[in-house]
């Protein structure tokens, strides 16, 4: 027993020693030592970690971080503006002008300039109308531009950019193109010195789009060489004699990479020129002042109203002439409508609320796209045809009183009165008949402006036809021997009335058609020029009745 106890004691001491030795080893080895429970399951063998790579040596010269301007220059896209996909601050070219002055619109461009130079160095080319009629516009622009560039010279460019971020060129045009400040300069003092040096062109001719094309050709390569954004601002009071070139100029703009803005006057709604005395005269047969229309082709029939009524025929469309507006829209620029202080147009022309008119933008389509729309819809084709006809005079103050003294004198008086209607009838039919034929496609029209234009055109054409044909028919009835109900009476008076039943069911149907369409315009398009014209047409009853005295 004692021998066995001694053995056990020695064993216990050995276990204690071993344990203490393990603790010492554990403390000394730290995190690199891992103990495994001998009763635990065997762990899978792990792959040895790859040897660490030697630390990379620093490069001799690290590349500096590129600025936004440098990035823009390195990623310049030749075929379109770098900001071409952005939205204009003025509604992607669909601006309806508030009552803004030229000075206010030049100041509005400050924001566009600031945005452009913040993105990339920019070149701005001012294209200024040098004709006589644009004198006030040109003077207002020069004053506002001087204020703008003086501020740049004194306080620096927006965002703290250096003067090198904005270069400027100035071009004028009338019959010919003149390069007033040909070489783009970043010297704001030089720009200021050239603002008032544009010479007046007395030809009355405006090669607007030819000049814009020349500017793209001349300054497009400089834009690419200097890796600059290109802004073009056209300052003019007219549409341009050559505005039909707009589609070709748009293609050139897209290949150049440019935003086009225009500062000008609003187009008279549906008219090439307003009914005010022009400030210029021409001898080549062209209109002295070509300022519209606001759509590619006029969508307004040219028919005078029977009564003077309220207001006039001239309406401020709120949009610029189509060619410049379309070019601005297609290049993500804008047409900035300006209303001058002393110019005859728009002067006191009727205007409608901008918020309402924004719902009726022109159809910004190429000529090919526009023609395709016409070929797809008979109502639109009819509207186009009717609006292209010449002006139809109103049957103003027609003979209405006929004294029955003897049959021969009465017949002569009636024959003379009927000649008025006979002269107007073919002109009215040239407008009414295609519109009535196209009525079957009316409900396929989805564009609000086209809807309002077609309905107003058909309503007005039907009203004028009902009045003129009804007048002629009522005279024919009297010529056929209409008898007085009161034998003491000897005078017939033809008075406007809301009926044509006596003239026959066909004409009464036309009268009802006119009322239906005109009242639809008033109901569907309230507070618009179309509703205004419909109300004006309805001022005079669409029909006649005989009254005896």
mmCIF file with all atom_site columns, C-alpha atoms in Angstrom, residues 266-468:
data_model
loop_
_atom_site.group_PDB
_atom_site.id
_atom_site.type_symbol
_atom_site.label_atom_id
_atom_site.label_alt_id
_atom_site.label_comp_id
_atom_site.label_asym_id
_atom_site.label_entity_id
_atom_site.label_seq_id
_atom_site.pdbx_PDB_ins_code
_atom_site.Cartn_x
_atom_site.Cartn_y
_atom_site.Cartn_z
_atom_site.occupancy
_atom_site.B_iso_or_equiv
_atom_site.pdbx_formal_charge
_atom_site.auth_seq_id
_atom_site.auth_comp_id
_atom_site.auth_asym_id
_atom_site.auth_atom_id
_atom_site.pdbx_PDB_model_num
ATOM 1   C CA . UNK A 1 266 ? -43.927 86.776  -80.700  1.00 0.00 ? 266 UNK A CA 1
ATOM 2   C CA . UNK A 1 267 ? -45.476 85.594  -83.939  1.00 0.00 ? 267 UNK A CA 1
ATOM 3   C CA . UNK A 1 268 ? -48.978 86.799  -84.841  1.00 0.00 ? 268 UNK A CA 1
ATOM 4   C CA . UNK A 1 269 ? -51.183 83.756  -84.445  1.00 0.00 ? 269 UNK A CA 1
ATOM 5   C CA . UNK A 1 270 ? -51.702 81.984  -87.753  1.00 0.00 ? 270 UNK A CA 1
ATOM 6   C CA . UNK A 1 271 ? -50.366 84.898  -89.788  1.00 0.00 ? 271 UNK A CA 1
ATOM 7   C CA . UNK A 1 272 ? -47.137 85.636  -91.663  1.00 0.00 ? 272 UNK A CA 1
ATOM 8   C CA . UNK A 1 273 ? -47.454 89.266  -90.652  1.00 0.00 ? 273 UNK A CA 1
ATOM 9   C CA . UNK A 1 274 ? -49.593 91.310  -88.331  1.00 0.00 ? 274 UNK A CA 1
ATOM 10  C CA . UNK A 1 275 ? -52.160 93.765  -89.594  1.00 0.00 ? 275 UNK A CA 1
ATOM 11  C CA . UNK A 1 276 ? -50.102 96.795  -88.537  1.00 0.00 ? 276 UNK A CA 1
ATOM 12  C CA . UNK A 1 277 ? -48.135 99.199  -90.689  1.00 0.00 ? 277 UNK A CA 1
ATOM 13  C CA . UNK A 1 278 ? -44.678 97.663  -91.354  1.00 0.00 ? 278 UNK A CA 1
ATOM 14  C CA . UNK A 1 279 ? -41.556 99.569  -90.388  1.00 0.00 ? 279 UNK A CA 1
ATOM 15  C CA . UNK A 1 280 ? -39.773 98.583  -93.603  1.00 0.00 ? 280 UNK A CA 1
ATOM 16  C CA . UNK A 1 281 ? -40.541 98.506  -97.316  1.00 0.00 ? 281 UNK A CA 1
ATOM 17  C CA . UNK A 1 282 ? -39.320 96.108  -99.950  1.00 0.00 ? 282 UNK A CA 1
ATOM 18  C CA . UNK A 1 283 ? -39.384 95.993  -103.734 1.00 0.00 ? 283 UNK A CA 1
ATOM 19  C CA . UNK A 1 284 ? -38.874 92.261  -104.308 1.00 0.00 ? 284 UNK A CA 1
ATOM 20  C CA . UNK A 1 285 ? -42.453 91.168  -103.611 1.00 0.00 ? 285 UNK A CA 1
ATOM 21  C CA . UNK A 1 286 ? -41.653 89.636  -100.226 1.00 0.00 ? 286 UNK A CA 1
ATOM 22  C CA . UNK A 1 287 ? -43.615 90.745  -97.157  1.00 0.00 ? 287 UNK A CA 1
ATOM 23  C CA . UNK A 1 288 ? -42.062 93.819  -95.583  1.00 0.00 ? 288 UNK A CA 1
ATOM 24  C CA . UNK A 1 289 ? -42.233 92.283  -92.113  1.00 0.00 ? 289 UNK A CA 1
ATOM 25  C CA . UNK A 1 290 ? -42.311 88.479  -92.013  1.00 0.00 ? 290 UNK A CA 1
ATOM 26  C CA . UNK A 1 291 ? -42.964 87.622  -88.348  1.00 0.00 ? 291 UNK A CA 1
ATOM 27  C CA . UNK A 1 292 ? -44.956 84.387  -88.331  1.00 0.00 ? 292 UNK A CA 1
ATOM 28  C CA . UNK A 1 293 ? -46.739 82.100  -88.170  1.00 0.00 ? 293 UNK A CA 1
ATOM 29  C CA . UNK A 1 294 ? -45.947 80.192  -84.998  1.00 0.00 ? 294 UNK A CA 1
ATOM 30  C CA . UNK A 1 295 ? -46.651 76.825  -86.713  1.00 0.00 ? 295 UNK A CA 1
ATOM 31  C CA . UNK A 1 296 ? -44.817 75.364  -89.702  1.00 0.00 ? 296 UNK A CA 1
ATOM 32  C CA . UNK A 1 297 ? -47.815 76.181  -91.881  1.00 0.00 ? 297 UNK A CA 1
ATOM 33  C CA . UNK A 1 298 ? -50.715 78.395  -90.946  1.00 0.00 ? 298 UNK A CA 1
ATOM 34  C CA . UNK A 1 299 ? -53.572 76.516  -89.310  1.00 0.00 ? 299 UNK A CA 1
ATOM 35  C CA . UNK A 1 300 ? -55.938 79.472  -89.301  1.00 0.00 ? 300 UNK A CA 1
ATOM 36  C CA . UNK A 1 301 ? -58.389 80.221  -92.116  1.00 0.00 ? 301 UNK A CA 1
ATOM 37  C CA . UNK A 1 302 ? -58.129 83.773  -93.402  1.00 0.00 ? 302 UNK A CA 1
ATOM 38  C CA . UNK A 1 303 ? -61.726 84.951  -93.240  1.00 0.00 ? 303 UNK A CA 1
ATOM 39  C CA . UNK A 1 304 ? -62.808 88.403  -92.179  1.00 0.00 ? 304 UNK A CA 1
ATOM 40  C CA . UNK A 1 305 ? -65.500 88.769  -89.551  1.00 0.00 ? 305 UNK A CA 1
ATOM 41  C CA . UNK A 1 306 ? -68.922 90.123  -90.489  1.00 0.00 ? 306 UNK A CA 1
ATOM 42  C CA . UNK A 1 307 ? -69.030 92.546  -87.580  1.00 0.00 ? 307 UNK A CA 1
ATOM 43  C CA . UNK A 1 308 ? -66.358 94.665  -85.988  1.00 0.00 ? 308 UNK A CA 1
ATOM 44  C CA . UNK A 1 309 ? -67.292 93.261  -82.601  1.00 0.00 ? 309 UNK A CA 1
ATOM 45  C CA . UNK A 1 310 ? -64.806 93.347  -79.753  1.00 0.00 ? 310 UNK A CA 1
ATOM 46  C CA . UNK A 1 311 ? -61.068 93.175  -80.296  1.00 0.00 ? 311 UNK A CA 1
ATOM 47  C CA . UNK A 1 312 ? -59.249 92.641  -83.568  1.00 0.00 ? 312 UNK A CA 1
ATOM 48  C CA . UNK A 1 313 ? -57.967 89.851  -85.784  1.00 0.00 ? 313 UNK A CA 1
ATOM 49  C CA . UNK A 1 314 ? -54.374 90.080  -84.552  1.00 0.00 ? 314 UNK A CA 1
ATOM 50  C CA . UNK A 1 315 ? -53.520 87.840  -81.609  1.00 0.00 ? 315 UNK A CA 1
ATOM 51  C CA . UNK A 1 316 ? -50.168 87.484  -79.873  1.00 0.00 ? 316 UNK A CA 1
ATOM 52  C CA . UNK A 1 317 ? -49.491 83.734  -80.190  1.00 0.00 ? 317 UNK A CA 1
ATOM 53  C CA . UNK A 1 318 ? -47.067 83.698  -77.240  1.00 0.00 ? 318 UNK A CA 1
ATOM 54  C CA . UNK A 1 319 ? -44.584 81.714  -79.348  1.00 0.00 ? 319 UNK A CA 1
ATOM 55  C CA . UNK A 1 320 ? -41.814 82.847  -81.646  1.00 0.00 ? 320 UNK A CA 1
ATOM 56  C CA . UNK A 1 321 ? -41.970 82.359  -85.434  1.00 0.00 ? 321 UNK A CA 1
ATOM 57  C CA . UNK A 1 322 ? -41.806 78.670  -86.244  1.00 0.00 ? 322 UNK A CA 1
ATOM 58  C CA . UNK A 1 323 ? -38.372 78.449  -87.879  1.00 0.00 ? 323 UNK A CA 1
ATOM 59  C CA . UNK A 1 324 ? -36.412 79.988  -84.993  1.00 0.00 ? 324 UNK A CA 1
ATOM 60  C CA . UNK A 1 325 ? -38.585 78.342  -82.353  1.00 0.00 ? 325 UNK A CA 1
ATOM 61  C CA . UNK A 1 326 ? -38.111 74.931  -83.984  1.00 0.00 ? 326 UNK A CA 1
ATOM 62  C CA . UNK A 1 327 ? -34.336 75.383  -84.269  1.00 0.00 ? 327 UNK A CA 1
ATOM 63  C CA . UNK A 1 328 ? -34.122 76.350  -80.596  1.00 0.00 ? 328 UNK A CA 1
ATOM 64  C CA . UNK A 1 329 ? -36.334 73.423  -79.588  1.00 0.00 ? 329 UNK A CA 1
ATOM 65  C CA . UNK A 1 330 ? -34.317 70.885  -81.570  1.00 0.00 ? 330 UNK A CA 1
ATOM 66  C CA . UNK A 1 331 ? -30.998 72.071  -80.071  1.00 0.00 ? 331 UNK A CA 1
ATOM 67  C CA . UNK A 1 332 ? -32.293 72.203  -76.456  1.00 0.00 ? 332 UNK A CA 1
ATOM 68  C CA . UNK A 1 333 ? -32.201 75.974  -76.486  1.00 0.00 ? 333 UNK A CA 1
ATOM 69  C CA . UNK A 1 334 ? -35.122 78.357  -76.288  1.00 0.00 ? 334 UNK A CA 1
ATOM 70  C CA . UNK A 1 335 ? -36.910 81.197  -78.022  1.00 0.00 ? 335 UNK A CA 1
ATOM 71  C CA . UNK A 1 336 ? -37.157 84.041  -75.509  1.00 0.00 ? 336 UNK A CA 1
ATOM 72  C CA . UNK A 1 337 ? -40.187 86.135  -76.361  1.00 0.00 ? 337 UNK A CA 1
ATOM 73  C CA . UNK A 1 338 ? -39.632 89.863  -75.934  1.00 0.00 ? 338 UNK A CA 1
ATOM 74  C CA . UNK A 1 339 ? -42.205 92.616  -76.082  1.00 0.00 ? 339 UNK A CA 1
ATOM 75  C CA . UNK A 1 340 ? -40.782 95.951  -77.136  1.00 0.00 ? 340 UNK A CA 1
ATOM 76  C CA . UNK A 1 341 ? -41.784 99.304  -75.704  1.00 0.00 ? 341 UNK A CA 1
ATOM 77  C CA . UNK A 1 342 ? -42.591 101.254 -78.862  1.00 0.00 ? 342 UNK A CA 1
ATOM 78  C CA . UNK A 1 343 ? -42.780 98.708  -81.691  1.00 0.00 ? 343 UNK A CA 1
ATOM 79  C CA . UNK A 1 344 ? -46.144 98.465  -83.539  1.00 0.00 ? 344 UNK A CA 1
ATOM 80  C CA . UNK A 1 345 ? -46.083 94.702  -83.045  1.00 0.00 ? 345 UNK A CA 1
ATOM 81  C CA . UNK A 1 346 ? -47.206 93.192  -80.769  1.00 0.00 ? 346 UNK A CA 1
ATOM 82  C CA . UNK A 1 347 ? -48.175 96.552  -79.268  1.00 0.00 ? 347 UNK A CA 1
ATOM 83  C CA . UNK A 1 348 ? -51.699 96.246  -77.916  1.00 0.00 ? 348 UNK A CA 1
ATOM 84  C CA . UNK A 1 349 ? -52.453 92.890  -79.596  1.00 0.00 ? 349 UNK A CA 1
ATOM 85  C CA . UNK A 1 350 ? -54.625 90.528  -77.586  1.00 0.00 ? 350 UNK A CA 1
ATOM 86  C CA . UNK A 1 351 ? -52.702 88.106  -75.362  1.00 0.00 ? 351 UNK A CA 1
ATOM 87  C CA . UNK A 1 352 ? -53.796 84.999  -73.516  1.00 0.00 ? 352 UNK A CA 1
ATOM 88  C CA . UNK A 1 353 ? -52.619 83.531  -70.244  1.00 0.00 ? 353 UNK A CA 1
ATOM 89  C CA . UNK A 1 354 ? -49.239 81.825  -70.558  1.00 0.00 ? 354 UNK A CA 1
ATOM 90  C CA . UNK A 1 355 ? -50.283 78.860  -68.431  1.00 0.00 ? 355 UNK A CA 1
ATOM 91  C CA . UNK A 1 356 ? -53.181 78.191  -70.795  1.00 0.00 ? 356 UNK A CA 1
ATOM 92  C CA . UNK A 1 357 ? -51.120 78.618  -73.965  1.00 0.00 ? 357 UNK A CA 1
ATOM 93  C CA . UNK A 1 358 ? -48.435 76.200  -72.749  1.00 0.00 ? 358 UNK A CA 1
ATOM 94  C CA . UNK A 1 359 ? -51.035 73.470  -73.252  1.00 0.00 ? 359 UNK A CA 1
ATOM 95  C CA . UNK A 1 360 ? -51.163 74.325  -76.972  1.00 0.00 ? 360 UNK A CA 1
ATOM 96  C CA . UNK A 1 361 ? -47.563 74.249  -78.232  1.00 0.00 ? 361 UNK A CA 1
ATOM 97  C CA . UNK A 1 362 ? -46.932 74.207  -81.985  1.00 0.00 ? 362 UNK A CA 1
ATOM 98  C CA . UNK A 1 363 ? -46.244 70.810  -83.516  1.00 0.00 ? 363 UNK A CA 1
ATOM 99  C CA . UNK A 1 364 ? -42.435 70.711  -83.573  1.00 0.00 ? 364 UNK A CA 1
ATOM 100 C CA . UNK A 1 365 ? -42.117 68.441  -86.617  1.00 0.00 ? 365 UNK A CA 1
ATOM 101 C CA . UNK A 1 366 ? -39.840 68.402  -89.623  1.00 0.00 ? 366 UNK A CA 1
ATOM 102 C CA . UNK A 1 367 ? -41.532 69.185  -92.918  1.00 0.00 ? 367 UNK A CA 1
ATOM 103 C CA . UNK A 1 368 ? -41.486 65.481  -93.840  1.00 0.00 ? 368 UNK A CA 1
ATOM 104 C CA . UNK A 1 369 ? -43.078 64.545  -90.507  1.00 0.00 ? 369 UNK A CA 1
ATOM 105 C CA . UNK A 1 370 ? -45.680 67.286  -90.891  1.00 0.00 ? 370 UNK A CA 1
ATOM 106 C CA . UNK A 1 371 ? -46.608 66.111  -94.401  1.00 0.00 ? 371 UNK A CA 1
ATOM 107 C CA . UNK A 1 372 ? -46.871 62.539  -93.113  1.00 0.00 ? 372 UNK A CA 1
ATOM 108 C CA . UNK A 1 373 ? -49.388 63.686  -90.483  1.00 0.00 ? 373 UNK A CA 1
ATOM 109 C CA . UNK A 1 374 ? -51.442 65.378  -93.195  1.00 0.00 ? 374 UNK A CA 1
ATOM 110 C CA . UNK A 1 375 ? -51.432 62.265  -95.360  1.00 0.00 ? 375 UNK A CA 1
ATOM 111 C CA . UNK A 1 376 ? -52.702 60.162  -92.455  1.00 0.00 ? 376 UNK A CA 1
ATOM 112 C CA . UNK A 1 377 ? -55.706 62.326  -91.571  1.00 0.00 ? 377 UNK A CA 1
ATOM 113 C CA . UNK A 1 378 ? -58.215 63.889  -93.975  1.00 0.00 ? 378 UNK A CA 1
ATOM 114 C CA . UNK A 1 379 ? -59.304 66.499  -91.442  1.00 0.00 ? 379 UNK A CA 1
ATOM 115 C CA . UNK A 1 380 ? -55.727 67.764  -90.996  1.00 0.00 ? 380 UNK A CA 1
ATOM 116 C CA . UNK A 1 381 ? -55.137 67.740  -94.756  1.00 0.00 ? 381 UNK A CA 1
ATOM 117 C CA . UNK A 1 382 ? -58.346 69.743  -95.197  1.00 0.00 ? 382 UNK A CA 1
ATOM 118 C CA . UNK A 1 383 ? -57.287 72.247  -92.537  1.00 0.00 ? 383 UNK A CA 1
ATOM 119 C CA . UNK A 1 384 ? -53.941 72.684  -94.290  1.00 0.00 ? 384 UNK A CA 1
ATOM 120 C CA . UNK A 1 385 ? -55.645 73.210  -97.634  1.00 0.00 ? 385 UNK A CA 1
ATOM 121 C CA . UNK A 1 386 ? -58.233 75.636  -96.245  1.00 0.00 ? 386 UNK A CA 1
ATOM 122 C CA . UNK A 1 387 ? -55.662 77.700  -94.359  1.00 0.00 ? 387 UNK A CA 1
ATOM 123 C CA . UNK A 1 388 ? -53.555 78.069  -97.505  1.00 0.00 ? 388 UNK A CA 1
ATOM 124 C CA . UNK A 1 389 ? -56.370 79.783  -99.423  1.00 0.00 ? 389 UNK A CA 1
ATOM 125 C CA . UNK A 1 390 ? -56.410 83.520  -99.966  1.00 0.00 ? 390 UNK A CA 1
ATOM 126 C CA . UNK A 1 391 ? -58.275 85.914  -97.731  1.00 0.00 ? 391 UNK A CA 1
ATOM 127 C CA . UNK A 1 392 ? -62.071 85.895  -97.866  1.00 0.00 ? 392 UNK A CA 1
ATOM 128 C CA . UNK A 1 393 ? -63.620 89.303  -97.309  1.00 0.00 ? 393 UNK A CA 1
ATOM 129 C CA . UNK A 1 394 ? -66.622 89.608  -95.044  1.00 0.00 ? 394 UNK A CA 1
ATOM 130 C CA . UNK A 1 395 ? -70.036 90.391  -96.457  1.00 0.00 ? 395 UNK A CA 1
ATOM 131 C CA . UNK A 1 396 ? -69.925 93.730  -94.687  1.00 0.00 ? 396 UNK A CA 1
ATOM 132 C CA . UNK A 1 397 ? -73.007 95.953  -94.827  1.00 0.00 ? 397 UNK A CA 1
ATOM 133 C CA . UNK A 1 398 ? -74.849 94.054  -97.575  1.00 0.00 ? 398 UNK A CA 1
ATOM 134 C CA . UNK A 1 399 ? -77.998 95.592  -99.008  1.00 0.00 ? 399 UNK A CA 1
ATOM 135 C CA . UNK A 1 400 ? -80.799 94.716  -96.649  1.00 0.00 ? 400 UNK A CA 1
ATOM 136 C CA . UNK A 1 401 ? -83.699 97.095  -97.351  1.00 0.00 ? 401 UNK A CA 1
ATOM 137 C CA . UNK A 1 402 ? -85.826 96.769  -100.457 1.00 0.00 ? 402 UNK A CA 1
ATOM 138 C CA . UNK A 1 403 ? -88.689 99.112  -101.257 1.00 0.00 ? 403 UNK A CA 1
ATOM 139 C CA . UNK A 1 404 ? -91.306 97.591  -103.542 1.00 0.00 ? 404 UNK A CA 1
ATOM 140 C CA . UNK A 1 405 ? -92.180 100.398 -105.954 1.00 0.00 ? 405 UNK A CA 1
ATOM 141 C CA . UNK A 1 406 ? -92.432 98.260  -109.069 1.00 0.00 ? 406 UNK A CA 1
ATOM 142 C CA . UNK A 1 407 ? -91.274 94.795  -110.064 1.00 0.00 ? 407 UNK A CA 1
ATOM 143 C CA . UNK A 1 408 ? -88.496 95.945  -112.422 1.00 0.00 ? 408 UNK A CA 1
ATOM 144 C CA . UNK A 1 409 ? -86.784 98.182  -109.875 1.00 0.00 ? 409 UNK A CA 1
ATOM 145 C CA . UNK A 1 410 ? -87.064 95.519  -107.196 1.00 0.00 ? 410 UNK A CA 1
ATOM 146 C CA . UNK A 1 411 ? -85.513 92.912  -109.510 1.00 0.00 ? 411 UNK A CA 1
ATOM 147 C CA . UNK A 1 412 ? -82.596 95.195  -110.399 1.00 0.00 ? 412 UNK A CA 1
ATOM 148 C CA . UNK A 1 413 ? -81.935 95.905  -106.715 1.00 0.00 ? 413 UNK A CA 1
ATOM 149 C CA . UNK A 1 414 ? -82.051 92.199  -105.855 1.00 0.00 ? 414 UNK A CA 1
ATOM 150 C CA . UNK A 1 415 ? -79.792 91.268  -108.794 1.00 0.00 ? 415 UNK A CA 1
ATOM 151 C CA . UNK A 1 416 ? -77.203 93.800  -107.639 1.00 0.00 ? 416 UNK A CA 1
ATOM 152 C CA . UNK A 1 417 ? -77.301 92.502  -104.071 1.00 0.00 ? 417 UNK A CA 1
ATOM 153 C CA . UNK A 1 418 ? -76.928 88.888  -105.204 1.00 0.00 ? 418 UNK A CA 1
ATOM 154 C CA . UNK A 1 419 ? -73.758 89.718  -107.088 1.00 0.00 ? 419 UNK A CA 1
ATOM 155 C CA . UNK A 1 420 ? -72.027 90.305  -103.739 1.00 0.00 ? 420 UNK A CA 1
ATOM 156 C CA . UNK A 1 421 ? -72.847 86.777  -102.634 1.00 0.00 ? 421 UNK A CA 1
ATOM 157 C CA . UNK A 1 422 ? -71.977 85.318  -106.035 1.00 0.00 ? 422 UNK A CA 1
ATOM 158 C CA . UNK A 1 423 ? -68.492 86.863  -105.875 1.00 0.00 ? 423 UNK A CA 1
ATOM 159 C CA . UNK A 1 424 ? -67.787 85.443  -102.407 1.00 0.00 ? 424 UNK A CA 1
ATOM 160 C CA . UNK A 1 425 ? -69.325 82.004  -102.921 1.00 0.00 ? 425 UNK A CA 1
ATOM 161 C CA . UNK A 1 426 ? -66.415 80.247  -104.758 1.00 0.00 ? 426 UNK A CA 1
ATOM 162 C CA . UNK A 1 427 ? -63.846 81.560  -102.234 1.00 0.00 ? 427 UNK A CA 1
ATOM 163 C CA . UNK A 1 428 ? -65.944 80.335  -99.330  1.00 0.00 ? 428 UNK A CA 1
ATOM 164 C CA . UNK A 1 429 ? -66.530 76.935  -100.926 1.00 0.00 ? 429 UNK A CA 1
ATOM 165 C CA . UNK A 1 430 ? -62.773 76.506  -101.471 1.00 0.00 ? 430 UNK A CA 1
ATOM 166 C CA . UNK A 1 431 ? -62.434 76.664  -97.689  1.00 0.00 ? 431 UNK A CA 1
ATOM 167 C CA . UNK A 1 432 ? -65.628 74.992  -96.529  1.00 0.00 ? 432 UNK A CA 1
ATOM 168 C CA . UNK A 1 433 ? -65.810 71.991  -98.871  1.00 0.00 ? 433 UNK A CA 1
ATOM 169 C CA . UNK A 1 434 ? -62.470 70.329  -97.998  1.00 0.00 ? 434 UNK A CA 1
ATOM 170 C CA . UNK A 1 435 ? -63.111 70.931  -94.287  1.00 0.00 ? 435 UNK A CA 1
ATOM 171 C CA . UNK A 1 436 ? -66.554 69.334  -94.504  1.00 0.00 ? 436 UNK A CA 1
ATOM 172 C CA . UNK A 1 437 ? -65.117 66.414  -96.494  1.00 0.00 ? 437 UNK A CA 1
ATOM 173 C CA . UNK A 1 438 ? -62.432 65.844  -93.867  1.00 0.00 ? 438 UNK A CA 1
ATOM 174 C CA . UNK A 1 439 ? -64.937 65.806  -91.000  1.00 0.00 ? 439 UNK A CA 1
ATOM 175 C CA . UNK A 1 440 ? -64.966 62.004  -90.980  1.00 0.00 ? 440 UNK A CA 1
ATOM 176 C CA . UNK A 1 441 ? -61.418 62.002  -89.542  1.00 0.00 ? 441 UNK A CA 1
ATOM 177 C CA . UNK A 1 442 ? -62.014 64.740  -86.973  1.00 0.00 ? 442 UNK A CA 1
ATOM 178 C CA . UNK A 1 443 ? -62.244 62.358  -84.005  1.00 0.00 ? 443 UNK A CA 1
ATOM 179 C CA . UNK A 1 444 ? -58.858 60.837  -84.873  1.00 0.00 ? 444 UNK A CA 1
ATOM 180 C CA . UNK A 1 445 ? -57.079 64.127  -84.098  1.00 0.00 ? 445 UNK A CA 1
ATOM 181 C CA . UNK A 1 446 ? -55.322 63.926  -80.717  1.00 0.00 ? 446 UNK A CA 1
ATOM 182 C CA . UNK A 1 447 ? -53.245 67.124  -80.627  1.00 0.00 ? 447 UNK A CA 1
ATOM 183 C CA . UNK A 1 448 ? -55.091 69.897  -78.746  1.00 0.00 ? 448 UNK A CA 1
ATOM 184 C CA . UNK A 1 449 ? -53.893 72.685  -81.019  1.00 0.00 ? 449 UNK A CA 1
ATOM 185 C CA . UNK A 1 450 ? -54.919 70.793  -84.135  1.00 0.00 ? 450 UNK A CA 1
ATOM 186 C CA . UNK A 1 451 ? -58.297 69.940  -82.582  1.00 0.00 ? 451 UNK A CA 1
ATOM 187 C CA . UNK A 1 452 ? -59.010 73.564  -81.737  1.00 0.00 ? 452 UNK A CA 1
ATOM 188 C CA . UNK A 1 453 ? -57.764 74.767  -85.134  1.00 0.00 ? 453 UNK A CA 1
ATOM 189 C CA . UNK A 1 454 ? -59.854 72.313  -87.143  1.00 0.00 ? 454 UNK A CA 1
ATOM 190 C CA . UNK A 1 455 ? -63.034 72.869  -85.133  1.00 0.00 ? 455 UNK A CA 1
ATOM 191 C CA . UNK A 1 456 ? -62.698 76.644  -85.361  1.00 0.00 ? 456 UNK A CA 1
ATOM 192 C CA . UNK A 1 457 ? -61.960 76.485  -89.095  1.00 0.00 ? 457 UNK A CA 1
ATOM 193 C CA . UNK A 1 458 ? -64.973 74.302  -89.893  1.00 0.00 ? 458 UNK A CA 1
ATOM 194 C CA . UNK A 1 459 ? -67.232 76.270  -87.556  1.00 0.00 ? 459 UNK A CA 1
ATOM 195 C CA . UNK A 1 460 ? -66.234 79.611  -89.078  1.00 0.00 ? 460 UNK A CA 1
ATOM 196 C CA . UNK A 1 461 ? -66.362 78.329  -92.655  1.00 0.00 ? 461 UNK A CA 1
ATOM 197 C CA . UNK A 1 462 ? -69.830 76.854  -92.097  1.00 0.00 ? 462 UNK A CA 1
ATOM 198 C CA . UNK A 1 463 ? -71.018 80.088  -90.474  1.00 0.00 ? 463 UNK A CA 1
ATOM 199 C CA . UNK A 1 464 ? -69.784 82.249  -93.350  1.00 0.00 ? 464 UNK A CA 1
ATOM 200 C CA . UNK A 1 465 ? -71.220 79.854  -95.932  1.00 0.00 ? 465 UNK A CA 1
ATOM 201 C CA . UNK A 1 466 ? -74.583 79.784  -94.154  1.00 0.00 ? 466 UNK A CA 1
ATOM 202 C CA . UNK A 1 467 ? -74.718 83.581  -94.048  1.00 0.00 ? 467 UNK A CA 1
ATOM 203 C CA . UNK A 1 468 ? -73.653 84.150  -97.665  1.00 0.00 ? 468 UNK A CA 1
#
